[in-house]
Short mmCIF file of C-alpha atoms and ligand atoms in Angstrom, two decimals:
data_model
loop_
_atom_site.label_atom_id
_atom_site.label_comp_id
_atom_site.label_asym_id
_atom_site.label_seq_id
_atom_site.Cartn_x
_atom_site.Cartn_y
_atom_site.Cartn_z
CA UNK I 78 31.28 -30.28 -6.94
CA UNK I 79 31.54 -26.60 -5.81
CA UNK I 80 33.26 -26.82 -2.11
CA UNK I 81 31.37 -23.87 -0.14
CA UNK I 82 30.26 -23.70 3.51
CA UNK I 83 26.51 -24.42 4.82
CA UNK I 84 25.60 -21.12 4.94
CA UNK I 85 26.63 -20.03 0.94
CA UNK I 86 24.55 -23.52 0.18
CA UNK I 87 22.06 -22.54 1.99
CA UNK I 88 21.52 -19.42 0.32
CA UNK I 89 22.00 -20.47 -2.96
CA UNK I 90 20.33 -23.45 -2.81
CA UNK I 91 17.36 -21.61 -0.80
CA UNK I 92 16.99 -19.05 -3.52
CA UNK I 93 16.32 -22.39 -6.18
CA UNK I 94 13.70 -23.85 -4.18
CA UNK I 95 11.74 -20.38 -4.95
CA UNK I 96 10.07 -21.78 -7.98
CA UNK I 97 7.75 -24.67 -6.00
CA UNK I 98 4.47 -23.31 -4.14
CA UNK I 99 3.55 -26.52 -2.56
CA UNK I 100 2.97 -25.94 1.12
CA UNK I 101 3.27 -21.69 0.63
CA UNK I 102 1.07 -19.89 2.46
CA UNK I 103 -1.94 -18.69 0.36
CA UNK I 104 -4.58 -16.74 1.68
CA UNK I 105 -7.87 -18.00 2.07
CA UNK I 106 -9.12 -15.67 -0.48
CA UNK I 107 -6.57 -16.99 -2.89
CA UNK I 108 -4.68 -14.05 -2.23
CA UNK I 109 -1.80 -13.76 -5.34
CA UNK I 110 1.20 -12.35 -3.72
CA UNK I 111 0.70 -14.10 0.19
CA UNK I 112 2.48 -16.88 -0.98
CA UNK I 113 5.44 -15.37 -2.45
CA UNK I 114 6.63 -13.56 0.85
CA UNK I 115 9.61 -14.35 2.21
CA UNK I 116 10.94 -13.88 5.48
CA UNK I 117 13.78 -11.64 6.99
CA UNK I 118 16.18 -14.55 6.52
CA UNK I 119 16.36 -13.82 2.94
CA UNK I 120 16.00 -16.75 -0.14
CA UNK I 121 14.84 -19.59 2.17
CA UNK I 122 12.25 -18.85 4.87
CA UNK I 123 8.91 -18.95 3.59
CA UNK I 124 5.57 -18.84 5.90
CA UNK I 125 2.93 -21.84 5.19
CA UNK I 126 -0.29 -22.71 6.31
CA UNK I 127 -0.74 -25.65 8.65
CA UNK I 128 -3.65 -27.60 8.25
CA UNK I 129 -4.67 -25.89 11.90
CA UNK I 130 -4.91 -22.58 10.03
CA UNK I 131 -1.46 -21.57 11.72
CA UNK I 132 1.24 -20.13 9.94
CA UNK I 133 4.82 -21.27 10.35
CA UNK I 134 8.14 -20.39 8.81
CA UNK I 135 9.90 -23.07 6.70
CA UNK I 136 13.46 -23.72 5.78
CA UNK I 137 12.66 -24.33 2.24
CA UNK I 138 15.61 -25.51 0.42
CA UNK I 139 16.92 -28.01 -2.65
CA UNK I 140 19.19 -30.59 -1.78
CA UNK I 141 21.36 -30.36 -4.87
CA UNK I 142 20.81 -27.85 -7.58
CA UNK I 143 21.85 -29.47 -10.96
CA UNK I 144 19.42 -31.92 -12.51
CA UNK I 145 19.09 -34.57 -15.51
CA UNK I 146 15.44 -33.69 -16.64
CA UNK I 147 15.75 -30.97 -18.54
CA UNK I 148 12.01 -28.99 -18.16
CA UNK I 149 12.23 -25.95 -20.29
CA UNK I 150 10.77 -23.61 -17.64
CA UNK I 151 13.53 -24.70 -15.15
CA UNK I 152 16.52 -22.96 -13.97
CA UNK I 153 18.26 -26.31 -12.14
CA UNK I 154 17.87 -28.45 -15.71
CA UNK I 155 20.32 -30.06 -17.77
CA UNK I 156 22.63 -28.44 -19.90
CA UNK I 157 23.33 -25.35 -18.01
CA UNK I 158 26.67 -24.38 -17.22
CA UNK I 159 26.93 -23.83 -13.27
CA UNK I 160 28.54 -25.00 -10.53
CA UNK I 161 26.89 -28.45 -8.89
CA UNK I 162 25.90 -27.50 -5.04
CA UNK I 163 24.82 -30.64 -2.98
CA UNK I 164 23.93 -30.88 0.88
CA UNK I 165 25.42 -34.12 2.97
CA UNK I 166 22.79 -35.34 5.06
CA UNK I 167 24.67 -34.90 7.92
CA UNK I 168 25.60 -31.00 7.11
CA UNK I 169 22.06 -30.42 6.27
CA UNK I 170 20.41 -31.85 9.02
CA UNK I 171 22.69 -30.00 11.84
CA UNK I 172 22.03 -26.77 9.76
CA UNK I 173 18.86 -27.11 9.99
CA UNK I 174 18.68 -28.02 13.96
CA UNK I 175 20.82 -24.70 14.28
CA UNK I 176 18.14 -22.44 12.58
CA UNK I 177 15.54 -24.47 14.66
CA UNK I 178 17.20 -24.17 18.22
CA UNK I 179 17.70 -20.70 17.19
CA UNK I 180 13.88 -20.16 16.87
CA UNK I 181 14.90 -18.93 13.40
CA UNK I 182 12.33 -21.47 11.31
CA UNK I 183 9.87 -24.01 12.93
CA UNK I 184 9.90 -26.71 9.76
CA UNK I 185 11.19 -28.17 6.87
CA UNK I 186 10.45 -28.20 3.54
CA UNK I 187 12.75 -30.50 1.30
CA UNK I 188 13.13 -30.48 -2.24
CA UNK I 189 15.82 -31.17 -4.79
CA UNK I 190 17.18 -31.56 -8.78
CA UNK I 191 17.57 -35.29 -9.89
CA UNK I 192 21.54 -35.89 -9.26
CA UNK I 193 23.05 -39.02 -10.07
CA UNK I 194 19.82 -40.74 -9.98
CA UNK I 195 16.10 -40.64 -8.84
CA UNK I 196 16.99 -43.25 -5.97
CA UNK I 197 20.43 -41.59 -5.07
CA UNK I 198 18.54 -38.57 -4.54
CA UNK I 199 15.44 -39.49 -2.79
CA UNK I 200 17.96 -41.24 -0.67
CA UNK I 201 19.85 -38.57 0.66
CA UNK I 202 16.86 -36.70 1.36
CA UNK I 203 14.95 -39.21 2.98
CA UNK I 204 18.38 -40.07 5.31
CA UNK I 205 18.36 -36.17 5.94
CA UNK I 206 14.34 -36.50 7.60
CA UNK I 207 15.84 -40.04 9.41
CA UNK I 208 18.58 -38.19 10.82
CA UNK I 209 16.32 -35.03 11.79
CA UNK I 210 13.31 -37.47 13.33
CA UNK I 211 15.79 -40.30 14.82
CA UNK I 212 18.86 -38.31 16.31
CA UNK I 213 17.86 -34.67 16.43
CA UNK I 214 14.12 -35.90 17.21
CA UNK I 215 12.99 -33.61 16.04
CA UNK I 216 8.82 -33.90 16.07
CA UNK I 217 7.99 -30.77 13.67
CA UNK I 218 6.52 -30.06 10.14
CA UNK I 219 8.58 -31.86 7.07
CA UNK I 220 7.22 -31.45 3.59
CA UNK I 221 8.82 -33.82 1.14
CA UNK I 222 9.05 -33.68 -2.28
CA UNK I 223 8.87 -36.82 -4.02
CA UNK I 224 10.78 -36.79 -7.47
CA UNK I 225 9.17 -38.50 -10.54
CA UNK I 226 9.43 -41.45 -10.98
CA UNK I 227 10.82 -42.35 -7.23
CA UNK I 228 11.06 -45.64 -6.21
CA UNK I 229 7.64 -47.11 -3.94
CA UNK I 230 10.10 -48.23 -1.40
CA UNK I 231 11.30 -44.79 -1.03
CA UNK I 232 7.64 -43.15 -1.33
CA UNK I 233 6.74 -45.51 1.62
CA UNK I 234 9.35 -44.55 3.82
CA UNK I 235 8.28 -41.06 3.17
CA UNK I 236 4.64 -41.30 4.13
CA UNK I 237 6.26 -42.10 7.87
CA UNK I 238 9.00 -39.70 8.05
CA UNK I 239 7.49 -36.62 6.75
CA UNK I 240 3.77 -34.79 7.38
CA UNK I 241 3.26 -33.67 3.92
CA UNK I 242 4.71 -35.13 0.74
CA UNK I 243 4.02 -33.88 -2.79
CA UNK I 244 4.67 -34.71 -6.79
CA UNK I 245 4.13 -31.87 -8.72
CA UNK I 246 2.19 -32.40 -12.10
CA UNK I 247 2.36 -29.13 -12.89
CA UNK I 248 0.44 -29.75 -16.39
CA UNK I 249 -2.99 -31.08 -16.38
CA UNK I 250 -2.27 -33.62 -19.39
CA UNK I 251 0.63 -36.04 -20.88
CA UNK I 252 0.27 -34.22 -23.93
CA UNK I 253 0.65 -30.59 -21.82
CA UNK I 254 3.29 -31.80 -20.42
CA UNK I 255 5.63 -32.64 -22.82
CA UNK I 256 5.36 -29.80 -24.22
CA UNK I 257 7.27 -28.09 -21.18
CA UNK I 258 9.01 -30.70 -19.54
CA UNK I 259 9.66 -33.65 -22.80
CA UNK I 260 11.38 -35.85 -20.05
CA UNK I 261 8.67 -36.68 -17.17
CA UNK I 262 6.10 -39.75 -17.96
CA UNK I 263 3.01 -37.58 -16.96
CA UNK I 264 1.02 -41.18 -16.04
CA UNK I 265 3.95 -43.22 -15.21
CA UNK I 266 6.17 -41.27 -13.00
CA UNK I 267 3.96 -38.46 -11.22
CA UNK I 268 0.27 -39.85 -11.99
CA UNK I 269 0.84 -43.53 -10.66
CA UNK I 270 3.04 -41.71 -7.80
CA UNK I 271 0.20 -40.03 -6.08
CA UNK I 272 -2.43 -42.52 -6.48
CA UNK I 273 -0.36 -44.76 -4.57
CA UNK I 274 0.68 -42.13 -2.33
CA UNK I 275 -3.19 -41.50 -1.74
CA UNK I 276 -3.55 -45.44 -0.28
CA UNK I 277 -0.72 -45.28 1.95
CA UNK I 278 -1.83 -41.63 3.42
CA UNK I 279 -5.64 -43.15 3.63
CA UNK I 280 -3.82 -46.21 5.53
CA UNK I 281 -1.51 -44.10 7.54
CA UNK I 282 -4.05 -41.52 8.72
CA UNK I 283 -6.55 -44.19 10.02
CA UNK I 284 -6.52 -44.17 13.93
CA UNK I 285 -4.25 -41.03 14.00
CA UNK I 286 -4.74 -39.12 16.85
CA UNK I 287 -3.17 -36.06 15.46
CA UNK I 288 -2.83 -33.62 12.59
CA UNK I 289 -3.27 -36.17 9.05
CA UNK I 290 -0.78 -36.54 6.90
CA UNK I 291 -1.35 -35.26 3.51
CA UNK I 292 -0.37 -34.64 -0.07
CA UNK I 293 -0.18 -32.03 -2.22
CA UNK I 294 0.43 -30.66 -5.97
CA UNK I 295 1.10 -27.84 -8.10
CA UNK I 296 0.00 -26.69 -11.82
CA UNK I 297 2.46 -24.09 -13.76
CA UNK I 298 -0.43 -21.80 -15.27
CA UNK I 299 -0.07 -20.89 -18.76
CA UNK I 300 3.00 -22.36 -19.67
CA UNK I 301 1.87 -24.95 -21.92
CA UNK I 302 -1.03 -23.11 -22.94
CA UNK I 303 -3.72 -25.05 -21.46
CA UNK I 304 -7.11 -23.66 -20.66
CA UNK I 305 -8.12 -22.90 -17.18
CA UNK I 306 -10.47 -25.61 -17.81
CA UNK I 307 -8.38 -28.20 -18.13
CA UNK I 308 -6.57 -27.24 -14.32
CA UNK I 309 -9.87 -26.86 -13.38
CA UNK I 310 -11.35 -30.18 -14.60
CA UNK I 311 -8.18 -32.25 -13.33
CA UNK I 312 -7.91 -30.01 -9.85
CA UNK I 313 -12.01 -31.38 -9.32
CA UNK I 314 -10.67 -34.90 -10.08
CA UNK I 315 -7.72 -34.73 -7.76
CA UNK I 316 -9.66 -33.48 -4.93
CA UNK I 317 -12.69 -35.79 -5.15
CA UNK I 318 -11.00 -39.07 -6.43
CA UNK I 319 -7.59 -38.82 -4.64
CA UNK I 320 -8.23 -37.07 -2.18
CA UNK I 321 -5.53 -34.23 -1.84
CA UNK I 322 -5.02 -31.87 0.68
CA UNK I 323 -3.80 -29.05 -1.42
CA UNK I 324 -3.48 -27.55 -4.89
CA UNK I 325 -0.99 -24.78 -5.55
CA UNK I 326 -1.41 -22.85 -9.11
CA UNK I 327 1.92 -20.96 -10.18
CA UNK I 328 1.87 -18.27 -12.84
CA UNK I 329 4.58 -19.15 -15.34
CA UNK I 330 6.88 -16.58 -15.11
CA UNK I 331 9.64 -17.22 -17.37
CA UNK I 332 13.26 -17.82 -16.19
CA UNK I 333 16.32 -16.18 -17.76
CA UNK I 334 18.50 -18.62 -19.69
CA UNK I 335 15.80 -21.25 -20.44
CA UNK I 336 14.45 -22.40 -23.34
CA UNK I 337 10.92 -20.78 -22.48
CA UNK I 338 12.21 -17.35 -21.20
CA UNK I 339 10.56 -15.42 -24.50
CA UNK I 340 7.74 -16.87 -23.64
CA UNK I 341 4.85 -13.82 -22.04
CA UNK I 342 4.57 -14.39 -18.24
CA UNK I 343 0.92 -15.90 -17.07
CA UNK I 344 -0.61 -12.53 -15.47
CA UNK I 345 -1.01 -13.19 -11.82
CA UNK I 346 -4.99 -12.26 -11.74
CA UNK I 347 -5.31 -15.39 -13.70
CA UNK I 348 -3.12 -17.66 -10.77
CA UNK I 349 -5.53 -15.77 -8.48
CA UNK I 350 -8.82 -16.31 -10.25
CA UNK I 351 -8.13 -20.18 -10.34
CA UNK I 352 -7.28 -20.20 -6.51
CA UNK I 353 -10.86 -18.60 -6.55
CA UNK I 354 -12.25 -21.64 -7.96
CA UNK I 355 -9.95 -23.95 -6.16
CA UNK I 356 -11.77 -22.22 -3.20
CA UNK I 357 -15.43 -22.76 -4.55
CA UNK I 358 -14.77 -26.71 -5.16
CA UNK I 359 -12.78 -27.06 -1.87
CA UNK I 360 -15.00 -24.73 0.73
CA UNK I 361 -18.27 -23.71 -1.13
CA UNK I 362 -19.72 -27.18 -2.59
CA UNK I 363 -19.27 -25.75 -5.85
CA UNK I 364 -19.39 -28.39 -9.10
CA UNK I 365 -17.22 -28.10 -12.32
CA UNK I 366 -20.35 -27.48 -14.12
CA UNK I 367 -21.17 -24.53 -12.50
CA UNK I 368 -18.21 -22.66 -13.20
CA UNK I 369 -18.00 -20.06 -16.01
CA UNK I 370 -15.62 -19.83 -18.69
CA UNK I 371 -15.28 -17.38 -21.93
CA UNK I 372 -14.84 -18.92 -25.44
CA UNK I 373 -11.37 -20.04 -24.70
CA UNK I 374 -11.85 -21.95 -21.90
CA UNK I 375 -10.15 -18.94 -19.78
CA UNK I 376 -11.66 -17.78 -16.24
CA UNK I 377 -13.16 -14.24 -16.93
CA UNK I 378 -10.57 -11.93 -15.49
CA UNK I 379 -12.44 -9.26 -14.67
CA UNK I 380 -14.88 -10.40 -12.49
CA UNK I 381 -14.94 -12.77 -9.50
CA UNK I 382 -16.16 -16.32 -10.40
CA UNK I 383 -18.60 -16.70 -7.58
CA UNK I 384 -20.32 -13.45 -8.79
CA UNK I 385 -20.64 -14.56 -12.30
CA UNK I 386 -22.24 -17.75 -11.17
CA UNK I 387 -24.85 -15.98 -9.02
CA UNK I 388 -24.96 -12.79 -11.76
CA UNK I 389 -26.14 -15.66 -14.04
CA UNK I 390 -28.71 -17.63 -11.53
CA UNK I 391 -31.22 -14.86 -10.61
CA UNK I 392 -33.50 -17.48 -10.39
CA UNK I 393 -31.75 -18.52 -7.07
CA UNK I 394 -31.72 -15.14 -5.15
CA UNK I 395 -32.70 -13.29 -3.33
CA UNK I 396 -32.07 -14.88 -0.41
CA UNK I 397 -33.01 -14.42 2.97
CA UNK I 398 -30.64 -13.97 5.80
CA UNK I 399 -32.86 -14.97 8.36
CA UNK I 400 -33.66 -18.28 7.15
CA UNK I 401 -31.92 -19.48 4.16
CA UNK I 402 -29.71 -22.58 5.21
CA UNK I 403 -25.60 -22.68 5.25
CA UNK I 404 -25.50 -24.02 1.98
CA UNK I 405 -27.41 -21.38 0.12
CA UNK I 406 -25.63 -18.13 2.16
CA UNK I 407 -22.76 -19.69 1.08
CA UNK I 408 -23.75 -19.02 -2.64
CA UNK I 409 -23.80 -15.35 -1.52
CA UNK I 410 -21.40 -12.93 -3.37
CA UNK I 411 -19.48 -10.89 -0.43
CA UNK I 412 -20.40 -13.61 2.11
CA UNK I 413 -17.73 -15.65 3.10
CA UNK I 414 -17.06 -19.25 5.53
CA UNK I 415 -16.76 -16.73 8.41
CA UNK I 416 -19.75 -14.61 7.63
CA UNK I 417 -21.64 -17.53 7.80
CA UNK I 418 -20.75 -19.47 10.33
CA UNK I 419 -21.73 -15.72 12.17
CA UNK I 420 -24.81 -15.33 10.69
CA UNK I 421 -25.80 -18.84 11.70
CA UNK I 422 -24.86 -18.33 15.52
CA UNK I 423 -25.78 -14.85 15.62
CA UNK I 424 -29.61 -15.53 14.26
CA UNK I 425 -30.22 -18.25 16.34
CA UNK I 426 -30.25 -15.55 19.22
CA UNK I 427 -32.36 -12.78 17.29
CA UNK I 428 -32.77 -11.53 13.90
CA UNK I 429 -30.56 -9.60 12.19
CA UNK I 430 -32.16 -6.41 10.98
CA UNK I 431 -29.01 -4.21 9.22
CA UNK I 432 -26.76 -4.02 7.18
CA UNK I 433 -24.17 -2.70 9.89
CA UNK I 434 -24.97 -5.70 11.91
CA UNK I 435 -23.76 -7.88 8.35
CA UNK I 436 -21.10 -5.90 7.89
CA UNK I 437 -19.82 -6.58 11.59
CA UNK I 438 -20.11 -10.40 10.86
CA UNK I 439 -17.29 -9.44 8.09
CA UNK I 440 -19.93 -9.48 4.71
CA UNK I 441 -19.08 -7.52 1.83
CA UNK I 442 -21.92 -5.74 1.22
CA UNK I 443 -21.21 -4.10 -2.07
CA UNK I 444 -21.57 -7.33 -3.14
CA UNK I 445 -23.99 -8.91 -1.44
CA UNK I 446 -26.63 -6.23 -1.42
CA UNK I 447 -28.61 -7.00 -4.52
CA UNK I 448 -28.50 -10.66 -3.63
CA UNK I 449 -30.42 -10.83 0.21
CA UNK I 450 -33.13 -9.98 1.86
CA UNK I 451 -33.28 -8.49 5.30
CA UNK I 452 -36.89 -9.36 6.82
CA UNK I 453 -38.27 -9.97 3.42
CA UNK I 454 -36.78 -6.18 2.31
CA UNK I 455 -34.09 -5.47 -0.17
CA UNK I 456 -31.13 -4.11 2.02
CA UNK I 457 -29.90 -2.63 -0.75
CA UNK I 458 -31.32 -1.84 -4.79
CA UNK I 459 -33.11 -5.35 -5.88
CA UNK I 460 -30.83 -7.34 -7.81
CA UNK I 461 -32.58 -6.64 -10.95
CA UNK I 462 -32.27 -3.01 -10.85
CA UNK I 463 -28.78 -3.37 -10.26
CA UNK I 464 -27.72 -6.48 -11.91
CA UNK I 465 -25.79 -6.84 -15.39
CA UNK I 466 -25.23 -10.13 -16.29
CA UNK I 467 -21.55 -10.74 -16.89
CA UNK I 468 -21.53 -11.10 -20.46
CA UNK I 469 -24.19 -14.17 -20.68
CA UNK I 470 -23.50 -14.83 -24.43
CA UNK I 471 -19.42 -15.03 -24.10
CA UNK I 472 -19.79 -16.82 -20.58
CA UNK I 473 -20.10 -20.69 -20.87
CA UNK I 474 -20.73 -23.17 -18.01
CA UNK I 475 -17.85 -25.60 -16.80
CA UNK I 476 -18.57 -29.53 -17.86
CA UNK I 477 -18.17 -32.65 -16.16
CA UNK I 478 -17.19 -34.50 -19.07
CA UNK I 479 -14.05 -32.57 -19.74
CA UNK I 480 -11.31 -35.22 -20.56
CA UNK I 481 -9.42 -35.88 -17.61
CA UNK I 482 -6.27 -38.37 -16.47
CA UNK I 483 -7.12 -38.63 -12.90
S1 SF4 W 121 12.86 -32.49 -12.64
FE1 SF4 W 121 12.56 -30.74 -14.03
S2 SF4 W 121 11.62 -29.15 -12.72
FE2 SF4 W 121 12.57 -30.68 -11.34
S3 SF4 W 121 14.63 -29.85 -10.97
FE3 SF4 W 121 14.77 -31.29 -12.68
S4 SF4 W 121 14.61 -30.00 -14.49
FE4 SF4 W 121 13.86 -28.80 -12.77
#
């Protein structure tokens, strides 16, 4: 093992934790290059959303950087040539607590490359969060990876120590998965993990007074060529079934040196078109069924998913501001959670007459316009003067019955 103080691990082994998205920051509009920011501090400070909506800056960091799985998109795999760079618990910890007390980062997130064992591993950076919580006491954010295939002992201690914890499928099938990473059981090892990581957080949240616990995932998009609606189909599952807190999409982007790295990158309009849809499932009551795909199975990227939907249901528009309930101004193109949540508070005192009065409330009118009425009047051209139905013949409707592990 490479000898090298904190600091030089900290960098290195910052810069290696790049490649996982759970517990980034991504904009509520599923913005694609929010959650790819970094901080000042260079390769390891990276802002995240709190379930409170406020942003933080996390230490984000691996706790060794040389693994036994050998995933072909990975640059920490098997095989590879490199110096091994492990934290001690102790060093880590006390790192950490500096960059804290020094108001340089306000949480943790812990990951790390299989070394010497699952259990070792998990160990070290579950004794790491004991040391942190127990003699630092230290009461902020910790996000905790949990490795496949960890132990349920060690998956139970982390549901106490830590505030999130996540096991990254990141293919939406066994059969996709092998095909990037041939090691991982896709049912056994990550699967089983957070269904029974979705009991303990039910148990462990009941009677909390305070922020829940959660879990999260994350899909690599386009790596083993999977259809958008197979993420989609499994995301739906995951959410409604299991009950997670977060998904995080991440374009493949292929790594130098690994076995994928002639592979073409995953464009990031299609990472940000599926954070769309994550949106519409999560926020907007929207149904698998009702989401549109072309002929491969592919989001359209040229168009915004909640506009195709309502380009393709004239029969459910216009709508009128005045009266319509949440639900159905939520199906509004250019009208978003805020906008209505204004809309609703705002016309209980009067009525809104204007489009300037809309466009203070944060809608986008360019794309609401041929959708709404004002007072019973078009504020804009009528949606079928206007309207051009995004290609209805290459544009097929999401289904329910898409196979699905979850
Ligand atoms: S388990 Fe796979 S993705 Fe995770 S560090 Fe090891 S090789 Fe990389």
């Amino acid at each position: 093992m490479e000898s090298i103080e904190p600091l030089g691990k900290l960098e290195r082994l910052g810069g290696a934790a790049q490649y996982d998205m759970c517990g980034s920051c991504v904009n509520p509009k599923g913005d694609t290059l929010a959650h790819r920011q970094r901080g000042e501090m260079g390769k390891w400070v990276y802002p995240a959303a709190m379930p409170d909506g406020k942003h933080i800056l996390l230490m984000k960091v691996l706790m060794s950087n040389t693994c036994e799985n050998n995933c072909l998109y990975c640059v920490n795999r098997s095989g590879k040539d490199r110096p091994v760079l492990s934290f001690e618990p102790e060093e880590l910890s006390s790192l950490f607590m500096n960059m804290f007390n020094g108001n340089l980062v306000q949480g943790l997130f812990l990951s790390s490359a299989i070394y010497k064992g699952v259990n070792r591993t998990m160990d070290r950076m579950l004794r790491t969060i004991e040391i942190l919580r127990c003699r630092h006491r230290f009461r902020g954010f910790i996000h905790l990876k949990i490795l496949p295939g960890a132990d349920l002992g060690h998956i139970e201690r982390a549901v106490k120590l830590a505030d999130r914890v996540s096991v990254n499928l990141e293919a939406p099938s066994g059969a996709r998965l092998k095909r990037i990473a041939p090691e991982k059981d896709y049912t056994e090892e990550l699967l089983s993990r957070i269904q029974y990581l979705s009991g303990l957080i039910n148990k462990a949240n009941y009677g909390r007074r305070w922020g829940p616990k959660g879990q999260t995932t994350q899909f690599v998009v386009g790596a083993a060529e999977e259809p958008d609606t197979e993420i989609l189909a499994v995301t739906k599952n995951l959410y409604d079934r299991l009950d997670l807190s977060r998904i995080y999409f991440s374009a493949f982007q292929p790594a130098q040196d690994t076995p994928l790295d002639a592979l073409r990158p995953t464009p990031f309009l299609r990472e940000h078109r599926i954070y769309q849809v994550d949106f519409l499932f999560r926020r907007y009551g929207f149904a698998m069924e009702e989401i549109g795909f072309n002929g491969k199975g592919l989001l359209p990227l040229g168009k915004d998913p909640k506009m195709i939907w309502a380009e393709n249901h004239p029969e459910r528009f216009p709508v009128e501001v005045n009266t319509a309930p949440r639900r159905v101004l939520l199906r509004v193109p250019g009208f978003g959670l805020k906008t209505v949540k204004r809309v609703l508070e705002v016309r209980r005192e009067h009525k809104i007459n204007c489009i300037s009065q809309l466009q203070m409330m944060g809608a986008v009118m360019k794309n609401a316009q041929g959708f709404i009425l004002l007072n019973g009047v078009y504020p804009g051209k009528p949606l079928s003067s206007q309207m051009e139905i995004w290609e209805p013949e290459k544009v097929h409707f999401g289904e329910s019955t898409i196979a699905s592990p979850v």
